DNA sequence: GTATGATTGAAATGAACGTTTGAATTAGAA
DNA sequence: TTCTAATTCAAACGTTCATTTCAATCATAC
């Protein structure tokens, strides 16, 4: 039955792409795990690249929709006169990723590991395809941060956003690995809170002095 | 002449591994760029994996030695009664990476891009080999941070260290790319200062309240 | 000049890859 | 039941890969 075949391929691909990356995952691995025939991938998805794109859309779109909904809610609050702050925006960015981790069990964690890795994916076409799914998020979060951090230049806001993305992506990958710099990293809700606080403080930090005027 | 052949292979490999990752870079690409024969890789390095390991050692070891020297200097200062703070430690961690970028021109930037990517490399053996080169750094920086941040638990210090690693790794990769979330990211010394301040603020942030006690 | 080891070159080896092909099977509609 | 389209299957296709092989060439020492 075609719907089941597609789902089985998507699930298998998701997990294997997360573990091994795109280049080092073969279609034969995916089809073995999914218990389907090799030709099914091209029949249902057209190509290996298109399969990965389907995996993204299957999962990234709902995560980003949740981000945008949370930001909508914050903006509605602000319109009612309630103050919102940097932490609120950080939560709207960070928490949906962890909701995905929690909401789909091991498969969700695997998927978010893949998302973490896509930020440094070397297949440029795929990385760009992936980024396109995040464009709506960038287009909403950058102005929100700019409003909250009016003293920062445009470059500074972009940099800080990327620092946050990097910290989140790295955590999504590392919490699935047995070995990291000093052993296995603990996970859980305390980690999520720590990530929120770290990024809140970092985003809200005083802008650095101009170069050459660091502590006399 | 053998020394020249080895260097040409190392240089070509460094750039190509940085651009395309390990799995998607073939030895034939490397030897074409290096202008040497395919068999030379196995003759001089033994295997593709060993080539990448040689690339790491060629460059990571000096960067990490600089980190440790900077930390040594901070600790000597502290022994003389001079106060050191979180920003000093962040600088000792972050600046050597950017010294490598600046010090070797485009080749240094390529190498640091590879370093940024290795944090999420899917070839587990290679990633672990890479991490081993950072063990001395972890063994020195973690206690230094723990001393400066005594109110944080061990997990919290590890998490924050990883947030910093993630932000640095992401920047090392992204500043080499034409497309990022909202266009091309600016580089330069202001970026480095921004990264230092972001991570200083994040590392020094008040520990988050226990879960469930967030703003009533 | 000769001998030995180092180094390079071209081809081969064995394996793996994504995509395609055409037949067989399945599913659904009339 | 028959017909048609959808789906699956197994094999083939053309390509690419890292490693190995062995002869040729180069470099060095005696």
Coordinates of C-alpha atoms (C1' of nucleotides) in Angstrom, one line a residue:
Chain A
X1 CA 0.0 0.0 0.0
X2 CA 1.5 3.2 -1.1
X3 CA 0.9 5.4 1.9
X4 CA 2.5 3.0 4.2
X5 CA 5.5 2.6 1.9
X6 CA 6.0 6.3 1.8
X7 CA 5.8 6.7 5.6
X8 CA 8.2 3.8 6.1
X9 CA 10.7 5.3 3.8
X10 CA 10.4 8.7 5.4
X11 CA 10.8 7.4 8.9
X12 CA 13.8 5.2 7.9
X13 CA 15.4 8.1 6.0
X14 CA 14.9 10.5 8.9
X15 CA 16.7 8.4 11.3
X16 CA 19.6 7.4 9.0
X17 CA 20.1 10.9 7.6
X18 CA 20.3 12.1 11.2
X19 CA 22.8 9.5 12.2
X20 CA 25.0 9.4 9.1
X21 CA 24.3 12.6 7.2
X22 CA 23.0 12.8 3.6
X23 CA 26.2 11.8 1.7
X24 CA 27.0 8.8 3.9
X25 CA 23.5 7.3 3.9
X26 CA 22.8 5.1 1.0
X27 CA 19.3 4.4 -0.4
X28 CA 20.0 0.7 0.1
X29 CA 20.4 1.4 3.8
X30 CA 17.1 3.3 3.9
X31 CA 15.2 0.7 2.0
X32 CA 16.6 -2.1 4.1
X33 CA 15.4 -0.4 7.3
X34 CA 12.1 0.5 5.7
X35 CA 11.6 -3.0 4.4
X36 CA 10.8 -1.8 0.9
X37 CA 12.3 -2.2 -2.6
X38 CA 15.0 0.1 -3.8
X39 CA 13.0 1.4 -6.7
X40 CA 10.3 2.6 -4.4
X41 CA 12.4 5.6 -3.4
X42 CA 12.6 6.9 -6.9
X43 CA 9.0 5.9 -7.6
X44 CA 7.6 7.8 -4.6
X45 CA 10.1 10.6 -4.2
X46 CA 11.9 11.0 -7.5
X47 CA 15.4 11.2 -6.1
X48 CA 17.5 10.9 -3.0
X49 CA 17.6 14.7 -2.7
X50 CA 13.9 15.0 -3.0
X51 CA 13.5 12.4 -0.3
X52 CA 15.5 14.5 2.1
X53 CA 13.5 17.5 1.1
X54 CA 10.3 15.6 2.0
X55 CA 11.8 14.6 5.3
X56 CA 12.4 18.3 6.0
X57 CA 8.9 19.4 5.0
X58 CA 7.4 16.6 7.1
X59 CA 8.9 17.9 10.2
X60 CA 10.4 21.4 9.9
X61 CA 7.3 23.1 8.8
X62 CA 5.3 22.3 11.9
X63 CA 8.2 23.3 14.2
X64 CA 8.5 26.6 12.4
X65 CA 4.7 27.1 12.4
X66 CA 4.8 26.7 16.2
X67 CA 7.6 29.3 16.4
X68 CA 5.5 31.8 14.4
X69 CA 2.4 31.1 16.5
X70 CA 4.3 31.8 19.6
X71 CA 5.6 35.0 18.2
X72 CA 2.1 35.9 17.1
X73 CA 0.9 35.4 20.6
X74 CA 3.7 37.6 21.9
X75 CA 2.9 40.3 19.5
X76 CA -0.8 40.1 20.4
X77 CA 0.3 40.6 24.0
X78 CA 2.3 43.5 23.1
X79 CA -0.6 45.1 21.3
X80 CA -2.6 44.7 24.5
X81 CA 0.1 46.7 26.3
X82 CA 1.9 43.8 27.9
X83 CA 5.6 44.1 27.9
X84 CA 7.5 41.4 26.1
X85 CA 11.2 40.8 26.5
X86 CA 14.1 39.1 24.9
X87 CA 13.5 35.9 26.9
X88 CA 10.0 35.6 25.4
X89 CA 11.4 35.7 21.9
X90 CA 14.2 33.3 22.8
X91 CA 11.6 30.9 24.1
X92 CA 9.5 31.2 21.0
X93 CA 12.6 30.3 19.0
X94 CA 14.0 27.5 21.1
X95 CA 11.1 25.7 22.7
X96 CA 9.4 24.4 19.5
X97 CA 12.6 22.5 18.7
X98 CA 12.4 20.8 22.1
X99 CA 8.7 20.2 21.7
X100 CA 9.5 18.3 18.6
X101 CA 12.1 16.3 20.5
X102 CA 9.6 15.4 23.2
X103 CA 6.6 15.1 21.1
X104 CA 7.7 12.3 18.8
X105 CA 9.9 10.3 21.1
X106 CA 13.2 9.0 19.7
X107 CA 12.1 9.8 16.2
X108 CA 11.6 13.5 17.1
X109 CA 15.1 13.7 18.7
X110 CA 16.6 12.1 15.6
X111 CA 14.9 14.6 13.4
X112 CA 16.0 17.5 15.4
X113 CA 19.6 16.1 15.3
X114 CA 19.3 16.1 11.5
X115 CA 18.1 19.8 11.7
X116 CA 21.1 20.6 13.8
X117 CA 23.4 19.1 11.3
X118 CA 21.8 20.7 8.3
X119 CA 23.2 24.0 9.4
X120 CA 26.6 22.8 8.4
X121 CA 25.6 20.5 5.6
X122 CA 28.2 20.5 2.8
X123 CA 25.7 19.8 0.0
X124 CA 25.0 23.4 -0.8
X125 CA 21.9 22.8 -2.7
X126 CA 20.3 20.8 0.1
X127 CA 21.5 23.3 2.7
X128 CA 19.9 26.1 0.8
X129 CA 16.7 24.2 0.4
X130 CA 16.7 23.6 4.1
X131 CA 17.3 27.3 4.8
X132 CA 14.3 28.3 2.6
X133 CA 12.1 26.5 5.0
X134 CA 13.4 28.8 7.8
X135 CA 13.0 32.0 5.8
X136 CA 9.6 32.8 7.3
X137 CA 11.1 32.4 10.7
X138 CA 14.0 34.7 10.0
X139 CA 11.7 37.3 8.5
X140 CA 9.7 37.4 11.7
X141 CA 12.3 36.9 14.4
X142 CA 14.9 39.4 13.1
X143 CA 12.5 42.4 13.2
X144 CA 11.3 41.2 16.6
X145 CA 14.8 41.2 18.0
X146 CA 15.7 44.5 16.3
X147 CA 12.7 46.1 18.1
X148 CA 13.8 44.7 21.4
X149 CA 17.5 45.6 20.9
X150 CA 17.3 49.0 19.2
X151 CA 20.9 49.9 20.1
X152 CA 22.4 47.1 18.1
X153 CA 23.3 47.5 14.4
X154 CA 21.8 45.2 11.8
X155 CA 25.0 43.2 11.7
X156 CA 25.1 42.8 15.4
X157 CA 21.5 41.5 15.5
X158 CA 22.3 39.1 12.7
X159 CA 25.4 37.9 14.5
X160 CA 23.6 37.3 17.7
X161 CA 20.8 35.5 16.0
X162 CA 23.5 33.2 14.5
X163 CA 25.2 32.7 17.8
X164 CA 21.9 31.5 19.1
X165 CA 21.2 29.2 16.1
X166 CA 24.7 27.7 16.5
X167 CA 24.2 27.0 20.2
X168 CA 20.8 25.4 19.6
X169 CA 22.0 23.3 16.6
X170 CA 25.0 22.1 18.5
X171 CA 22.9 21.0 21.4
X172 CA 20.4 19.2 19.1
X173 CA 23.3 17.2 17.7
X174 CA 25.3 16.6 20.8
X175 CA 22.6 15.5 23.1
X176 CA 22.2 12.4 20.8
X177 CA 25.9 11.5 21.0
X178 CA 27.6 9.2 23.4
X179 CA 30.9 11.1 23.2
X180 CA 31.3 14.9 23.4
X181 CA 34.2 17.0 24.6
X182 CA 34.1 15.9 28.2
X183 CA 31.8 12.9 28.1
X184 CA 28.1 12.4 27.5
X185 CA 26.0 15.5 27.8
X186 CA 23.0 15.4 30.1
X187 CA 19.7 16.4 28.5
X188 CA 16.2 17.3 29.9
X189 CA 14.3 20.3 30.8
X190 CA 17.0 21.9 32.8
X191 CA 19.1 21.9 29.7
X192 CA 16.4 23.7 27.8
X193 CA 16.1 26.3 30.5
X194 CA 19.9 26.8 30.6
X195 CA 19.9 27.3 26.8
X196 CA 17.1 29.9 27.1
X197 CA 18.9 31.8 29.8
X198 CA 22.3 31.6 28.1
X199 CA 20.8 33.0 24.9
X200 CA 18.7 35.6 26.6
X201 CA 21.7 37.0 28.4
X202 CA 23.8 36.8 25.3
X203 CA 21.3 38.6 23.1
X204 CA 20.6 41.2 25.7
X205 CA 24.2 41.9 26.4
X206 CA 25.6 45.4 26.2
X207 CA 27.0 45.9 22.7
X208 CA 30.8 45.5 22.7
X209 CA 32.8 48.6 22.7
X210 CA 34.4 49.6 19.4
X211 CA 37.5 47.6 18.7
X212 CA 40.6 49.1 20.3
X213 CA 38.7 50.4 23.3
X214 CA 38.6 47.2 25.2
X215 CA 39.6 47.5 28.9
X216 CA 42.5 49.9 29.3
Chain B
X1 CA 60.1 15.3 -3.8
X2 CA 58.2 13.8 -0.9
X3 CA 57.9 16.8 1.4
X4 CA 56.3 18.9 -1.3
X5 CA 54.0 16.2 -2.3
X6 CA 52.8 15.7 1.2
X7 CA 52.2 19.4 1.7
X8 CA 50.3 19.8 -1.5
X9 CA 48.0 16.9 -0.6
X10 CA 47.5 18.3 2.9
X11 CA 46.6 21.8 1.6
X12 CA 44.3 20.5 -1.1
X13 CA 42.6 18.1 1.4
X14 CA 42.1 20.9 3.9
X15 CA 40.3 23.1 1.5
X16 CA 38.2 20.4 -0.1
X17 CA 37.3 18.7 3.2
X18 CA 36.2 22.1 4.5
X19 CA 34.0 22.8 1.5
X20 CA 32.5 19.4 0.9
X21 CA 33.0 17.4 4.1
X22 CA 34.8 14.1 4.4
X23 CA 32.3 11.8 2.8
X24 CA 31.7 13.9 -0.2
X25 CA 35.3 14.7 -1.0
X26 CA 37.0 12.0 -3.1
X27 CA 40.7 11.3 -3.2
X28 CA 40.6 11.9 -6.9
X29 CA 39.4 15.5 -6.3
X30 CA 42.2 16.0 -3.8
X31 CA 44.9 14.6 -6.0
X32 CA 43.6 16.7 -9.0
X33 CA 43.9 19.9 -6.9
X34 CA 47.3 18.9 -5.5
X35 CA 48.6 17.8 -8.9
X36 CA 49.8 14.5 -7.7
X37 CA 49.1 10.8 -8.4
X38 CA 46.2 9.0 -6.7
X39 CA 48.5 6.4 -5.2
X40 CA 50.4 9.1 -3.4
X41 CA 47.7 9.5 -0.8
X42 CA 47.9 6.0 0.4
X43 CA 51.7 6.0 0.1
X44 CA 52.2 9.1 2.2
X45 CA 49.2 8.9 4.6
X46 CA 47.9 5.3 4.5
X47 CA 44.2 6.0 4.1
X48 CA 41.7 8.8 3.5
X49 CA 40.9 8.8 7.2
X50 CA 44.5 9.1 8.2
X51 CA 44.8 12.0 5.7
X52 CA 42.0 13.9 7.5
X53 CA 43.7 13.1 10.9
X54 CA 46.9 14.6 9.6
X55 CA 45.0 17.7 8.4
X56 CA 43.7 18.1 12.0
X57 CA 47.0 17.7 13.6
X58 CA 48.6 20.1 11.2
X59 CA 46.4 22.9 12.4
X60 CA 44.3 22.1 15.5
X61 CA 47.3 21.4 17.7
X62 CA 48.8 25.0 17.3
X63 CA 45.3 26.6 17.9
X64 CA 44.8 24.6 21.0
X65 CA 48.3 25.3 22.2
X66 CA 47.6 29.0 21.9
X67 CA 44.4 28.5 23.9
X68 CA 46.3 26.8 26.7
X69 CA 49.1 29.5 26.6
X70 CA 46.5 32.2 27.0
X71 CA 44.9 30.3 29.9
X72 CA 48.4 29.8 31.4
X73 CA 48.9 33.6 31.3
X74 CA 45.6 34.2 32.9
X75 CA 46.4 31.8 35.7
X76 CA 49.8 33.4 36.2
X77 CA 48.0 36.7 36.5
X78 CA 45.6 35.3 39.0
X79 CA 48.5 33.9 41.1
X80 CA 49.9 37.5 41.2
X81 CA 46.6 38.6 42.7
X82 CA 45.1 40.1 39.5
X83 CA 41.4 39.3 39.1
X84 CA 40.4 37.4 36.0
X85 CA 36.9 37.1 34.8
X86 CA 34.7 35.2 32.4
X87 CA 35.5 37.4 29.5
X88 CA 39.2 36.6 29.8
X89 CA 38.5 32.9 29.6
X90 CA 36.1 33.4 26.7
X91 CA 38.8 35.3 24.9
X92 CA 41.3 32.6 25.5
X93 CA 38.9 30.1 24.0
X94 CA 37.6 32.2 21.0
X95 CA 40.5 34.3 19.9
X96 CA 42.9 31.6 18.8
X97 CA 40.4 30.3 16.4
X98 CA 40.2 33.7 14.7
X99 CA 44.0 34.1 14.9
X100 CA 44.1 31.0 12.8
X101 CA 41.6 32.5 10.4
X102 CA 43.7 35.7 10.1
X103 CA 47.1 34.1 10.3
X104 CA 46.9 31.8 7.3
X105 CA 44.7 33.8 4.9
X106 CA 42.1 31.9 3.0
X107 CA 43.6 28.6 4.0
X108 CA 43.2 29.4 7.6
X109 CA 39.6 30.3 7.2
X110 CA 39.0 27.1 5.3
X111 CA 40.6 25.1 8.0
X112 CA 38.6 26.7 10.7
X113 CA 35.4 26.0 8.7
X114 CA 36.4 22.4 8.7
X115 CA 36.9 22.6 12.4
X116 CA 33.4 24.1 12.8
X117 CA 31.9 21.3 10.7
X118 CA 33.7 18.5 12.6
X119 CA 31.6 19.1 15.6
X120 CA 28.7 17.6 13.8
X121 CA 30.6 15.2 11.6
X122 CA 28.7 12.0 11.1
X123 CA 31.7 9.7 10.7
X124 CA 31.8 8.9 14.4
X125 CA 35.4 7.5 14.4
X126 CA 36.7 10.7 12.8
X127 CA 34.6 12.9 15.1
X128 CA 36.0 11.2 18.1
X129 CA 39.5 11.4 16.8
X130 CA 39.0 15.1 16.3
X131 CA 37.6 15.5 19.8
X132 CA 40.6 13.8 21.3
X133 CA 42.7 16.7 20.1
X134 CA 40.5 19.0 22.1
X135 CA 40.7 17.0 25.3
X136 CA 43.6 19.0 26.8
X137 CA 41.5 22.2 26.2
X138 CA 38.4 20.8 27.8
X139 CA 40.5 19.6 30.8
X140 CA 41.8 23.1 31.4
X141 CA 38.8 25.3 30.5
X142 CA 36.1 23.4 32.3
X143 CA 37.9 23.8 35.7
X144 CA 38.6 27.4 34.9
X145 CA 35.0 28.1 34.2
X146 CA 33.9 26.1 37.2
X147 CA 36.1 28.3 39.4
X148 CA 34.7 31.5 38.0
X149 CA 31.1 30.3 38.1
X150 CA 30.9 28.5 41.4
X151 CA 27.1 28.6 41.7
X152 CA 26.6 26.5 38.6
X153 CA 26.3 22.8 38.8
X154 CA 28.7 20.6 36.8
X155 CA 26.0 20.0 34.2
X156 CA 25.3 23.6 33.8
X157 CA 28.9 24.4 33.2
X158 CA 29.1 21.7 30.6
X159 CA 26.0 22.9 28.9
X160 CA 27.2 26.5 28.8
X161 CA 30.6 25.4 27.4
X162 CA 28.7 23.5 24.7
X163 CA 26.5 26.5 23.9
X164 CA 29.7 28.5 23.4
X165 CA 31.3 25.8 21.3
X166 CA 28.1 25.7 19.1
X167 CA 28.1 29.4 18.6
X168 CA 31.7 29.5 17.6
X169 CA 31.5 26.5 15.3
X170 CA 28.5 27.9 13.6
X171 CA 30.2 31.2 13.0
X172 CA 33.3 29.5 11.6
X173 CA 31.2 27.7 9.1
X174 CA 28.7 30.4 8.2
X175 CA 31.2 33.2 7.6
X176 CA 32.5 31.2 4.7
X177 CA 29.1 30.7 3.1
X178 CA 27.3 33.0 0.6
X179 CA 23.9 32.0 1.8
X180 CA 22.8 32.0 5.4
X181 CA 19.4 32.5 7.0
X182 CA 19.0 36.1 6.1
X183 CA 21.8 36.6 3.5
X184 CA 25.5 36.7 3.7
X185 CA 26.9 37.2 7.2
X186 CA 29.4 40.0 7.7
X187 CA 32.8 39.0 9.2
X188 CA 35.7 40.9 10.8
X189 CA 36.9 42.0 14.2
X190 CA 33.6 43.4 15.2
X191 CA 32.1 39.9 14.8
X192 CA 34.7 38.5 17.0
X193 CA 34.1 41.0 19.7
X194 CA 30.3 40.4 19.4
X195 CA 31.0 36.7 19.8
X196 CA 33.1 37.3 22.9
X197 CA 30.5 39.5 24.5
X198 CA 27.6 37.2 23.7
X199 CA 29.3 34.2 25.2
X200 CA 30.6 36.2 28.2
X201 CA 27.1 37.3 29.0
X202 CA 25.7 33.9 28.4
X203 CA 28.2 32.1 30.5
X204 CA 27.9 34.7 33.3
X205 CA 24.2 34.7 33.4
X206 CA 22.3 34.0 36.5
X207 CA 21.5 30.3 36.7
X208 CA 17.9 29.6 35.6
X209 CA 15.3 29.1 38.3
X210 CA 14.3 25.5 38.8
X211 CA 11.8 24.3 36.3
X212 CA 8.2 25.2 37.2
X213 CA 9.3 28.5 38.9
X214 CA 9.4 30.6 35.8
X215 CA 7.6 33.9 35.9
X216 CA 4.3 33.6 37.6
Chain C
dG1 C1' 78.7 3.3 -12.0
dT2 C1' 75.9 0.2 -9.1
dA3 C1' 72.8 -0.9 -5.5
dT4 C1' 69.1 0.1 -2.6
dG5 C1' 65.2 2.3 -1.0
dA6 C1' 61.9 6.0 -1.8
dT7 C1' 58.5 7.8 -4.6
dT8 C1' 55.5 8.1 -8.5
dG9 C1' 52.5 6.5 -12.3
dA10 C1' 48.9 3.9 -14.6
dA11 C1' 46.0 0.3 -14.4
dA12 C1' 43.4 -3.0 -11.9
dT13 C1' 40.5 -4.6 -8.1
dG14 C1' 36.3 -5.2 -5.7
dA15 C1' 32.8 -2.7 -4.0
dA16 C1' 29.2 0.6 -3.7
dC17 C1' 26.3 4.0 -5.5
dG18 C1' 21.7 6.5 -7.5
dT19 C1' 18.9 5.8 -11.3
dT20 C1' 16.5 3.3 -14.8
dT21 C1' 14.1 -0.5 -17.0
dG22 C1' 10.6 -3.7 -17.9
dA23 C1' 8.0 -7.4 -16.1
dA24 C1' 5.0 -8.9 -12.4
dT25 C1' 1.7 -7.9 -9.0
dT26 C1' -1.7 -5.3 -6.6
dA27 C1' -5.6 -2.2 -6.2
dG28 C1' -9.6 0.0 -7.5
dA29 C1' -13.3 1.1 -10.7
dA30 C1' -16.7 -0.3 -13.9
Chain D
dT1 C1' -14.7 -10.6 -14.2
dT2 C1' -12.1 -7.4 -16.9
dC3 C1' -9.5 -3.4 -17.5
dT4 C1' -6.5 0.2 -16.2
dA5 C1' -3.4 2.5 -13.4
dA6 C1' -0.6 2.2 -9.4
dT7 C1' 2.9 0.0 -7.2
dT8 C1' 6.5 -3.3 -6.4
dC9 C1' 10.3 -6.2 -7.8
dA10 C1' 14.8 -7.8 -9.4
dA11 C1' 18.2 -6.8 -12.4
dA12 C1' 20.8 -3.8 -15.1
dC13 C1' 23.2 0.4 -16.2
dG14 C1' 26.8 3.7 -16.0
dT15 C1' 29.4 5.8 -12.8
dT16 C1' 32.4 6.6 -8.9
dC17 C1' 35.0 5.2 -5.0
dA18 C1' 39.3 3.8 -1.9
dT19 C1' 42.8 0.7 -2.0
dT20 C1' 46.1 -2.2 -4.2
dT21 C1' 49.5 -3.7 -7.5
dC22 C1' 53.6 -3.7 -9.9
dA23 C1' 56.7 -1.5 -13.0
dA24 C1' 59.2 2.7 -13.8
dT25 C1' 61.6 6.5 -12.2
dC26 C1' 64.1 9.2 -8.9
dA27 C1' 67.3 10.1 -5.1
dT28 C1' 71.0 8.9 -2.3
dA29 C1' 75.0 6.4 -0.6
dC30 C1' 79.0 3.8 -1.5

